[in-house]
Short mmCIF file of N, CA and C and ligand atoms in Angstrom, two decimals:
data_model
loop_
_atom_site.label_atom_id
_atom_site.label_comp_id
_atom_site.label_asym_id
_atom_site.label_seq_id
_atom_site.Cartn_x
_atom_site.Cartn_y
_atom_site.Cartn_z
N UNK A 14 108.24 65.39 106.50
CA UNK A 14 107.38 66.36 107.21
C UNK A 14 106.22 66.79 106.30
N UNK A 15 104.92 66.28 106.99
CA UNK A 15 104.02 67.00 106.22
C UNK A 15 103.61 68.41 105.66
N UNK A 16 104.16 69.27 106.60
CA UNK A 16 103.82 70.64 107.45
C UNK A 16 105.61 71.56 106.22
N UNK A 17 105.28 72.40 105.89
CA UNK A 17 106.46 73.18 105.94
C UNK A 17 106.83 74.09 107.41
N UNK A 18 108.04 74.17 107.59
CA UNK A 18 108.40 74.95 108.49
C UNK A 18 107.68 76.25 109.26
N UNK A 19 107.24 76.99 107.75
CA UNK A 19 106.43 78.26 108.15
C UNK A 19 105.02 77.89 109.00
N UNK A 20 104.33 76.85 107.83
CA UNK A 20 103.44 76.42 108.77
C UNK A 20 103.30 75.96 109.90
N UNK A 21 104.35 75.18 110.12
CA UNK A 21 104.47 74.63 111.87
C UNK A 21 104.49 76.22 113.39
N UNK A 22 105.06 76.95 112.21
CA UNK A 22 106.05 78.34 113.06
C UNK A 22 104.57 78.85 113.29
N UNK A 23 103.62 79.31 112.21
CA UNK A 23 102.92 80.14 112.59
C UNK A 23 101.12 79.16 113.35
N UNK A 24 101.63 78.12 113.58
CA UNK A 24 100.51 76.66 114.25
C UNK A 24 101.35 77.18 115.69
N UNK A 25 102.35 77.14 115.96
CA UNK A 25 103.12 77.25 117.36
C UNK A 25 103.12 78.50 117.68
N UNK A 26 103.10 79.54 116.90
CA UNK A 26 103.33 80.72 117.86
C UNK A 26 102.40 81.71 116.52
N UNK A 27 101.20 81.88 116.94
CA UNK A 27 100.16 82.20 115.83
C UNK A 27 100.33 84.13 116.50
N UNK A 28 100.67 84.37 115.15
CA UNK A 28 100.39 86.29 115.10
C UNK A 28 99.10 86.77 115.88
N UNK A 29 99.09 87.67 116.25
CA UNK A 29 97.45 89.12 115.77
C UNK A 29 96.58 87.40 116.51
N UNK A 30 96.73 87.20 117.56
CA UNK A 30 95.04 86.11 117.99
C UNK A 30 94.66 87.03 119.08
N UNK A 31 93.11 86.76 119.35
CA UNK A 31 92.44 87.30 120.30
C UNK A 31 91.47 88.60 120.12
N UNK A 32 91.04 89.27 120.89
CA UNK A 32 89.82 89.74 120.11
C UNK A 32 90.18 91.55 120.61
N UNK A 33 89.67 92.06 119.42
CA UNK A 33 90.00 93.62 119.50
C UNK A 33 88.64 94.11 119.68
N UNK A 34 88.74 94.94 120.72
CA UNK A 34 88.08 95.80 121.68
C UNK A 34 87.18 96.74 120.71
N UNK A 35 87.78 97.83 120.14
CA UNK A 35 87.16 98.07 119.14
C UNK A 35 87.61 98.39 117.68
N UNK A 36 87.36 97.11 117.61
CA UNK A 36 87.16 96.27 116.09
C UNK A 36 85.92 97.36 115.54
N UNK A 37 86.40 97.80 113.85
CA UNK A 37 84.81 98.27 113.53
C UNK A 37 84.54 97.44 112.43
N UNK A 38 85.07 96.33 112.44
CA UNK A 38 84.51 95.57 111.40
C UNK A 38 85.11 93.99 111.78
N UNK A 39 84.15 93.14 111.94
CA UNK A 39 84.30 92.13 112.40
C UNK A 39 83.73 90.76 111.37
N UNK A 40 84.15 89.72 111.05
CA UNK A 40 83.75 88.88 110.14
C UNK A 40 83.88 87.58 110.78
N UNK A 41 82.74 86.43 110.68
CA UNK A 41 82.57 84.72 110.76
C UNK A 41 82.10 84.24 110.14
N UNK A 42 83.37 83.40 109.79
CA UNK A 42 83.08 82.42 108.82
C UNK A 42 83.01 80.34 109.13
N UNK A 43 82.02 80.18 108.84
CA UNK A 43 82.34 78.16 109.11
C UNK A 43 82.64 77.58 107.82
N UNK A 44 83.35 76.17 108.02
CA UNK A 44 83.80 75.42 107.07
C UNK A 44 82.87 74.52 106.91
N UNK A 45 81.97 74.06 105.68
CA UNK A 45 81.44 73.50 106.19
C UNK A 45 81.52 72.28 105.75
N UNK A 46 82.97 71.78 105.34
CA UNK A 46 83.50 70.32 105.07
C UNK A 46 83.59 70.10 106.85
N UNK A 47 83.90 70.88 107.36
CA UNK A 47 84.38 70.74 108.91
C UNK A 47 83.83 70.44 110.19
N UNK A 48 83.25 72.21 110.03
CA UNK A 48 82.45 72.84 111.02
C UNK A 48 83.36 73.44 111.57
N UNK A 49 84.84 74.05 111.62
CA UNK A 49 85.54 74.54 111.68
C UNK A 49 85.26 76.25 111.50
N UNK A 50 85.14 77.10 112.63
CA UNK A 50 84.93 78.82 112.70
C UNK A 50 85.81 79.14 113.10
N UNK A 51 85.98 80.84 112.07
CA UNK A 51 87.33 81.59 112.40
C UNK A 51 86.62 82.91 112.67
N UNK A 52 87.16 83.68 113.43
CA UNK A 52 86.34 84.95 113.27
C UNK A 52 87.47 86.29 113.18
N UNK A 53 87.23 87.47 112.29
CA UNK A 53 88.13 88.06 112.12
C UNK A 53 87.96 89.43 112.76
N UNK A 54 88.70 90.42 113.06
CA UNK A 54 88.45 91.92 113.51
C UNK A 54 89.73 92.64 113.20
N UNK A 55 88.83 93.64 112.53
CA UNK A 55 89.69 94.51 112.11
C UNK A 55 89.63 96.20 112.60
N UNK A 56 90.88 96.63 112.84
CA UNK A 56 90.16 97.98 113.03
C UNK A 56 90.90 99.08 111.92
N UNK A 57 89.60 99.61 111.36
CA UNK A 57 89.89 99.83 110.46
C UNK A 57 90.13 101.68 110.21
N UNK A 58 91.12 102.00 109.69
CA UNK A 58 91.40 103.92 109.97
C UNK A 58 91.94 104.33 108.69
N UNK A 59 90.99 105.60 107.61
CA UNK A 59 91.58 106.03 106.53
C UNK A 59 91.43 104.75 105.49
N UNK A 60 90.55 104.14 105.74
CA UNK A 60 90.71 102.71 104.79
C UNK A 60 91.97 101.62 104.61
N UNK A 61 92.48 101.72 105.85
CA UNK A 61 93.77 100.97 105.69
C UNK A 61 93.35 100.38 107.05
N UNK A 62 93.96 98.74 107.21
CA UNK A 62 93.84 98.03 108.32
C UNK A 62 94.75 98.19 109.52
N UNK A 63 94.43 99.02 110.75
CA UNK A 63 95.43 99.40 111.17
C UNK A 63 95.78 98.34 112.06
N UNK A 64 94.65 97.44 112.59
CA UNK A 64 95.28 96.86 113.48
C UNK A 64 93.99 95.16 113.28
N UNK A 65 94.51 93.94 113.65
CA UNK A 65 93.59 92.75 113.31
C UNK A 65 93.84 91.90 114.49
N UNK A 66 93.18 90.93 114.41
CA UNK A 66 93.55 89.95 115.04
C UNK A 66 92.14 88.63 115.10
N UNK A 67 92.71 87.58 115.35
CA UNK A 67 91.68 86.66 114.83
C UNK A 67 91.32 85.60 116.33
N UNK A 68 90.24 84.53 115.99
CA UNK A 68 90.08 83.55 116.60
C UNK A 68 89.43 82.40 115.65
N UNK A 69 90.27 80.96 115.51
CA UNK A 69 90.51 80.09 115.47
C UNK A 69 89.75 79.12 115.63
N UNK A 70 88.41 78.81 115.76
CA UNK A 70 88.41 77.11 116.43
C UNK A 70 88.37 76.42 114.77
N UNK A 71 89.53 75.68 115.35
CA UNK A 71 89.94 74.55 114.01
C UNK A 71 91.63 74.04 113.88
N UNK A 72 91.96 73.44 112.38
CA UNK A 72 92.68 72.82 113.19
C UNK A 72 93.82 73.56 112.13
N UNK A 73 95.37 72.95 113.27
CA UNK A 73 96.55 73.56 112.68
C UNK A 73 96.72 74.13 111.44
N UNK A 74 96.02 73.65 110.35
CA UNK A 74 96.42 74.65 109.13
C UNK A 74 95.49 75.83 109.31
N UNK A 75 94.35 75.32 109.72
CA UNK A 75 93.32 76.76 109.61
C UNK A 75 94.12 77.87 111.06
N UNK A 76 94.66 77.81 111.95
CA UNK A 76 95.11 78.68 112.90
C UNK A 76 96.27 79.12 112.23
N UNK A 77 97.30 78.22 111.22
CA UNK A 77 98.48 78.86 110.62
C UNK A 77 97.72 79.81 109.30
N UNK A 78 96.98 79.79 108.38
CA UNK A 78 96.50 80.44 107.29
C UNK A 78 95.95 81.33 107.74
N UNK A 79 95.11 81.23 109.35
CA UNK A 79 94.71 82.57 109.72
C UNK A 79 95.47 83.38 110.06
N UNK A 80 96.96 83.33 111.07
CA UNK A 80 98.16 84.04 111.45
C UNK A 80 98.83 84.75 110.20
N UNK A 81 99.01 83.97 109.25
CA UNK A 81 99.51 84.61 107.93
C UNK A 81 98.81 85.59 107.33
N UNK A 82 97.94 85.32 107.21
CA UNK A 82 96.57 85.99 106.62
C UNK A 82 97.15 87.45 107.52
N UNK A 83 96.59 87.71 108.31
CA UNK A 83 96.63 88.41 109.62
C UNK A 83 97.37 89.49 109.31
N UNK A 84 99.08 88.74 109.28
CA UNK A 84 100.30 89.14 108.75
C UNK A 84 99.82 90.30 107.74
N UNK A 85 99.64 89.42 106.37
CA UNK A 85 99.64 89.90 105.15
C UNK A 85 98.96 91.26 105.02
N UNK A 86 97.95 91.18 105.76
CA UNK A 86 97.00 92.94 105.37
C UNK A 86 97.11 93.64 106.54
N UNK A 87 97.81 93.43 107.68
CA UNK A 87 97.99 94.60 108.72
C UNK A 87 98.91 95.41 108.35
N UNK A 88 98.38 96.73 107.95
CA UNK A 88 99.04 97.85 107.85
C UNK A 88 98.48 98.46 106.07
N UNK A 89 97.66 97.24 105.60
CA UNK A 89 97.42 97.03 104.16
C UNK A 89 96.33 97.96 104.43
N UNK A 90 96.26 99.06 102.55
CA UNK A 90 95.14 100.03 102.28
C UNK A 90 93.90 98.87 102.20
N UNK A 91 92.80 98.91 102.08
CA UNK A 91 91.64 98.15 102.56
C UNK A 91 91.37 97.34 100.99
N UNK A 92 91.67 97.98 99.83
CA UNK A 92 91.47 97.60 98.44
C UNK A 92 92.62 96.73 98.28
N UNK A 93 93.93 96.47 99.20
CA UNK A 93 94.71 95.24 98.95
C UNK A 93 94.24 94.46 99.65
N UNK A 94 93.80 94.24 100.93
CA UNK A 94 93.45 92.76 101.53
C UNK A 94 92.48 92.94 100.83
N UNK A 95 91.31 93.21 100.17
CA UNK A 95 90.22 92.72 99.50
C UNK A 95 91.15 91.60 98.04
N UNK A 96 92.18 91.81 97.63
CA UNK A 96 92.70 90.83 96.97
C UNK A 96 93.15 89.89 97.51
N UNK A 97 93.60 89.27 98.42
CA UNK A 97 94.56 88.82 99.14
C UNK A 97 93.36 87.51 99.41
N UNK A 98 94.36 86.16 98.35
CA UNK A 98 93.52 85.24 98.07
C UNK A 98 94.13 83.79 99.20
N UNK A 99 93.53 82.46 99.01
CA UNK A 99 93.58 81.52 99.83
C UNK A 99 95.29 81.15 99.41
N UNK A 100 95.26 81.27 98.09
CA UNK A 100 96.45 80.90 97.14
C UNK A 100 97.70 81.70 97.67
N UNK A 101 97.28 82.85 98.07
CA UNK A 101 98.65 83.94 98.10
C UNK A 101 99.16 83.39 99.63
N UNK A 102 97.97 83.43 101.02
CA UNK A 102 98.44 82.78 101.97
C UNK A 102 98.91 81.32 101.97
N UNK A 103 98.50 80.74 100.90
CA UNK A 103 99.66 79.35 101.12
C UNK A 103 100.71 79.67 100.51
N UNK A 104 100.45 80.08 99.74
CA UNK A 104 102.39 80.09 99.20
C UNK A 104 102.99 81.39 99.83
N UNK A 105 102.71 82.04 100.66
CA UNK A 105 103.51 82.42 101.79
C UNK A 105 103.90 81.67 103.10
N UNK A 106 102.99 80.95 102.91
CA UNK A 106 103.27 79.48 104.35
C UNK A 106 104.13 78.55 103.50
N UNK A 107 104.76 78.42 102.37
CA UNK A 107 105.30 77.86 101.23
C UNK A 107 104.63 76.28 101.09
N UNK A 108 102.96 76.96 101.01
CA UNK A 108 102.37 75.27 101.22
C UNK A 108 101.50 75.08 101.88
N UNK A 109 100.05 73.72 101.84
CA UNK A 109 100.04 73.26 102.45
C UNK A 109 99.51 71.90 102.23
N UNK A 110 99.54 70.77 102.79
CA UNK A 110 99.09 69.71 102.08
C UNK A 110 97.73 69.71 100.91
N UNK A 111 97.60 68.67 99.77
CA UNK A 111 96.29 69.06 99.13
C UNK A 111 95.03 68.77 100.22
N UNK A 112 94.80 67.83 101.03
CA UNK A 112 94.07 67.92 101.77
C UNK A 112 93.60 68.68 102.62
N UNK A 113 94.41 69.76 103.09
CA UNK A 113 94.26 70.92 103.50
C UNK A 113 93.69 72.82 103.02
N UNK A 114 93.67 72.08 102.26
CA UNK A 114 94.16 73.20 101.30
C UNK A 114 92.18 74.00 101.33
N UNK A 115 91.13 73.45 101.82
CA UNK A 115 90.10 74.04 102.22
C UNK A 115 90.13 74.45 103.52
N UNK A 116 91.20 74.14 104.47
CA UNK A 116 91.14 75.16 105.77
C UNK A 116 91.66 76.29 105.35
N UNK A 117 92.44 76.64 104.19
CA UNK A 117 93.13 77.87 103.69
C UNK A 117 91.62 79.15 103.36
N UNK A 118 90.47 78.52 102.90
CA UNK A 118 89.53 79.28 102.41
C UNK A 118 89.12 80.43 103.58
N UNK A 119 89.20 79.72 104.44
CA UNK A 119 88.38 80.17 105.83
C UNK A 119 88.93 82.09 106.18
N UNK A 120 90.54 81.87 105.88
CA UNK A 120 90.99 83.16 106.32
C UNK A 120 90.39 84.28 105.27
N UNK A 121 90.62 83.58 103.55
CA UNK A 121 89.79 84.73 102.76
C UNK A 121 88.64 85.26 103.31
N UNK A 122 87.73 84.64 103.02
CA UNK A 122 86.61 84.53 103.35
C UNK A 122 86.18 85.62 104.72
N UNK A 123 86.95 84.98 105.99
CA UNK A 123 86.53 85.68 107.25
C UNK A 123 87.06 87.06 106.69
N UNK A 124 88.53 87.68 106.48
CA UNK A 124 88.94 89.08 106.00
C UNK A 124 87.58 89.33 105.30
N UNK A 125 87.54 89.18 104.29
CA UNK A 125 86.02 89.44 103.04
C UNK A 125 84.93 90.14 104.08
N UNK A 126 84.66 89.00 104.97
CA UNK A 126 83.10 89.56 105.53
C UNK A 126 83.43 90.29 106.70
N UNK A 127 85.24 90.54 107.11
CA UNK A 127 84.92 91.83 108.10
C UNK A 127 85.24 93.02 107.77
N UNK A 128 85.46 93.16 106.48
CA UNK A 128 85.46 94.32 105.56
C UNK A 128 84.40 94.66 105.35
N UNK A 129 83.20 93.45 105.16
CA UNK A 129 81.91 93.89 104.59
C UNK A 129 81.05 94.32 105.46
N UNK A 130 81.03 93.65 106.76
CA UNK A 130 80.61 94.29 108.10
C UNK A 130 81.35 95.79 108.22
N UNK A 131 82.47 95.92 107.69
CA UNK A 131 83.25 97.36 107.84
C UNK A 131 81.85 98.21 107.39
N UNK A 132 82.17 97.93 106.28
CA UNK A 132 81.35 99.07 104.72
C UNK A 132 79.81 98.96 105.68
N UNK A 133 79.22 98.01 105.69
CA UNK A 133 77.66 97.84 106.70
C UNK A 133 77.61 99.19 107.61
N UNK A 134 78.53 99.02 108.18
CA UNK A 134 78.74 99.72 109.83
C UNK A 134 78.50 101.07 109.56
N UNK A 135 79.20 101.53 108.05
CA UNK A 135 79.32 102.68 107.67
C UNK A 135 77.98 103.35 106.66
N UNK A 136 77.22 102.64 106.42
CA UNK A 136 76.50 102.80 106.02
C UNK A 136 76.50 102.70 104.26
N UNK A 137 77.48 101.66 104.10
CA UNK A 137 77.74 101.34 102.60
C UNK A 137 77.69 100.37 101.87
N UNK A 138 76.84 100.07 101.07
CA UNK A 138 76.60 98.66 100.59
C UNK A 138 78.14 97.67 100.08
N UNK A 139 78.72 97.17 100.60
CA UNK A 139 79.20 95.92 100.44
C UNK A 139 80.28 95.58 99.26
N UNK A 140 78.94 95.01 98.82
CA UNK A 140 78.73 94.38 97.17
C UNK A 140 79.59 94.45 96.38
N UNK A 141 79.75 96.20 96.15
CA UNK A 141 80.43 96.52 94.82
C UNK A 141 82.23 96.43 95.83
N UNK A 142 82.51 96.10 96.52
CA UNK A 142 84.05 95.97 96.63
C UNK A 142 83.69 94.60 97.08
N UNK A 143 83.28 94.01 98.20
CA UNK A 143 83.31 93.02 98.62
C UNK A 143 82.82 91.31 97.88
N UNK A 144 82.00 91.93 96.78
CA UNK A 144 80.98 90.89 95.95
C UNK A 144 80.33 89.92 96.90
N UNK A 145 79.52 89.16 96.18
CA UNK A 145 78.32 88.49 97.24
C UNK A 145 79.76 87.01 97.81
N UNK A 146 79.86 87.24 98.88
CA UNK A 146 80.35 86.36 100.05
C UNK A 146 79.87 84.92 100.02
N UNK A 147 80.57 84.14 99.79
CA UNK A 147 80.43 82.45 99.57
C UNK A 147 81.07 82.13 100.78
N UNK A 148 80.26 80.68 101.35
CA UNK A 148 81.26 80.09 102.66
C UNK A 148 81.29 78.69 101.54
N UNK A 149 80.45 78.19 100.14
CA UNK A 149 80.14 77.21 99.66
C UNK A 149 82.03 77.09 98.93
N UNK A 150 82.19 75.88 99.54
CA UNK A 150 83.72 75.26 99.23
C UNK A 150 84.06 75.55 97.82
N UNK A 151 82.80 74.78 96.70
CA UNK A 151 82.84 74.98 95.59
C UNK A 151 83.40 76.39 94.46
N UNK A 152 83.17 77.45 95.56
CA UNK A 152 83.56 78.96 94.78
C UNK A 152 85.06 79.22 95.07
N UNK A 153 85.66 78.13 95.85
CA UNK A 153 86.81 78.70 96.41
C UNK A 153 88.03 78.75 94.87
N UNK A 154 88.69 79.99 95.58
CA UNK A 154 90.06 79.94 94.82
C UNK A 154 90.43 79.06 94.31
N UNK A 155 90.51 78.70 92.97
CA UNK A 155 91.18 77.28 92.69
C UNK A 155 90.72 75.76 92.85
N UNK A 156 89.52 75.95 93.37
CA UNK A 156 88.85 74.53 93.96
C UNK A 156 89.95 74.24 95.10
N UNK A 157 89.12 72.88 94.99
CA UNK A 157 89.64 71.61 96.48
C UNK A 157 90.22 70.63 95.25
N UNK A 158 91.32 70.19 95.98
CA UNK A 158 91.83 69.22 95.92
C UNK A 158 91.74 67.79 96.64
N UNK A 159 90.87 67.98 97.23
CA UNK A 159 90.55 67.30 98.70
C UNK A 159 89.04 66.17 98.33
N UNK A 160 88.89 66.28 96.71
CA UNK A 160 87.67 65.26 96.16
C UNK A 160 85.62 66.20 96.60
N UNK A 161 86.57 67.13 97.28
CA UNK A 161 85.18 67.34 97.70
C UNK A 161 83.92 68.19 96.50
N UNK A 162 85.20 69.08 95.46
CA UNK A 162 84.35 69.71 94.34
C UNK A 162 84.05 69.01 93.18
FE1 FES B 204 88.58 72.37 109.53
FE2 FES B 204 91.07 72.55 108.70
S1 FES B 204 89.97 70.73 109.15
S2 FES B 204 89.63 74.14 108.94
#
């Protein structure tokens, strides 16, 4: 099996999908080994994520890394999902192929910029929690394994 279990579980029956009403902070991100977009929403209360949920176009690992993802910072103060790396969601999916392993970027990334749209909304520069936002493969966590860096 290519796939670990978790990953198959959360490809088949994906957490938090679909789009929140009011979201005050919303983030999209493309792949652009791919062309693969995820888009994230968060709603956000007291600086803690109270409630998320995502949309997907791409393929099985990127819909399982986004569900996990999802997982990982709902209910999280806003300064932990700002940590919450490509690395931590795969090895909570216990994995995912090396070839894959750049659909994992997509979920950082989208969380990142709907935090940063958060801080925007509010009238707060970004930057100093969020840092300047890469979609370029090359900055990712750890590189690619995938020949592409
Ligand atoms: Fe595009 Fe996985 S192949 S995100």
């Amino acid at each position: 099996m290519m796939y670990s279990a978790k990953v198959m579980d959360h490809f088949a029956n994906p957490r938090n999908t679909g789009v929140l009403p009011d979201a005050n902070g919303v983030g999209e991100v493309g792949n652009q080994q791919c062309g693969d977009i995820m888009k994230i929403y968060l709603k956000i209360e007291n600086d803690q994520i109270a409630d998320v949920r995502f949309q997907t176009f791409g393929c099985g690992a990127a819909i399982a890394t986004s569900s996990m993802a999802t997982e990982l910072i709902k209910g999280k103060p806003l300064s932990e999902a700002l940590k919450l790396t490509n690395g931590a969601v795969m090895e909570a999916l216990d994995g995912l192929p090396p070839v894959k392993v750049h659909c994992s970027v997509l979920a950082e990334q989208a969380i990142k910029a709907a935090i940063a749209d958060y801080y925007t909304r509010q009238g707060i520069d970004p930057t100093p929690f969020v840092g300047e936002l890469s979609e370029d493969c090359h900055d990712c966590h750890g590189g690619c394994d995938d020949g592409c860096c």
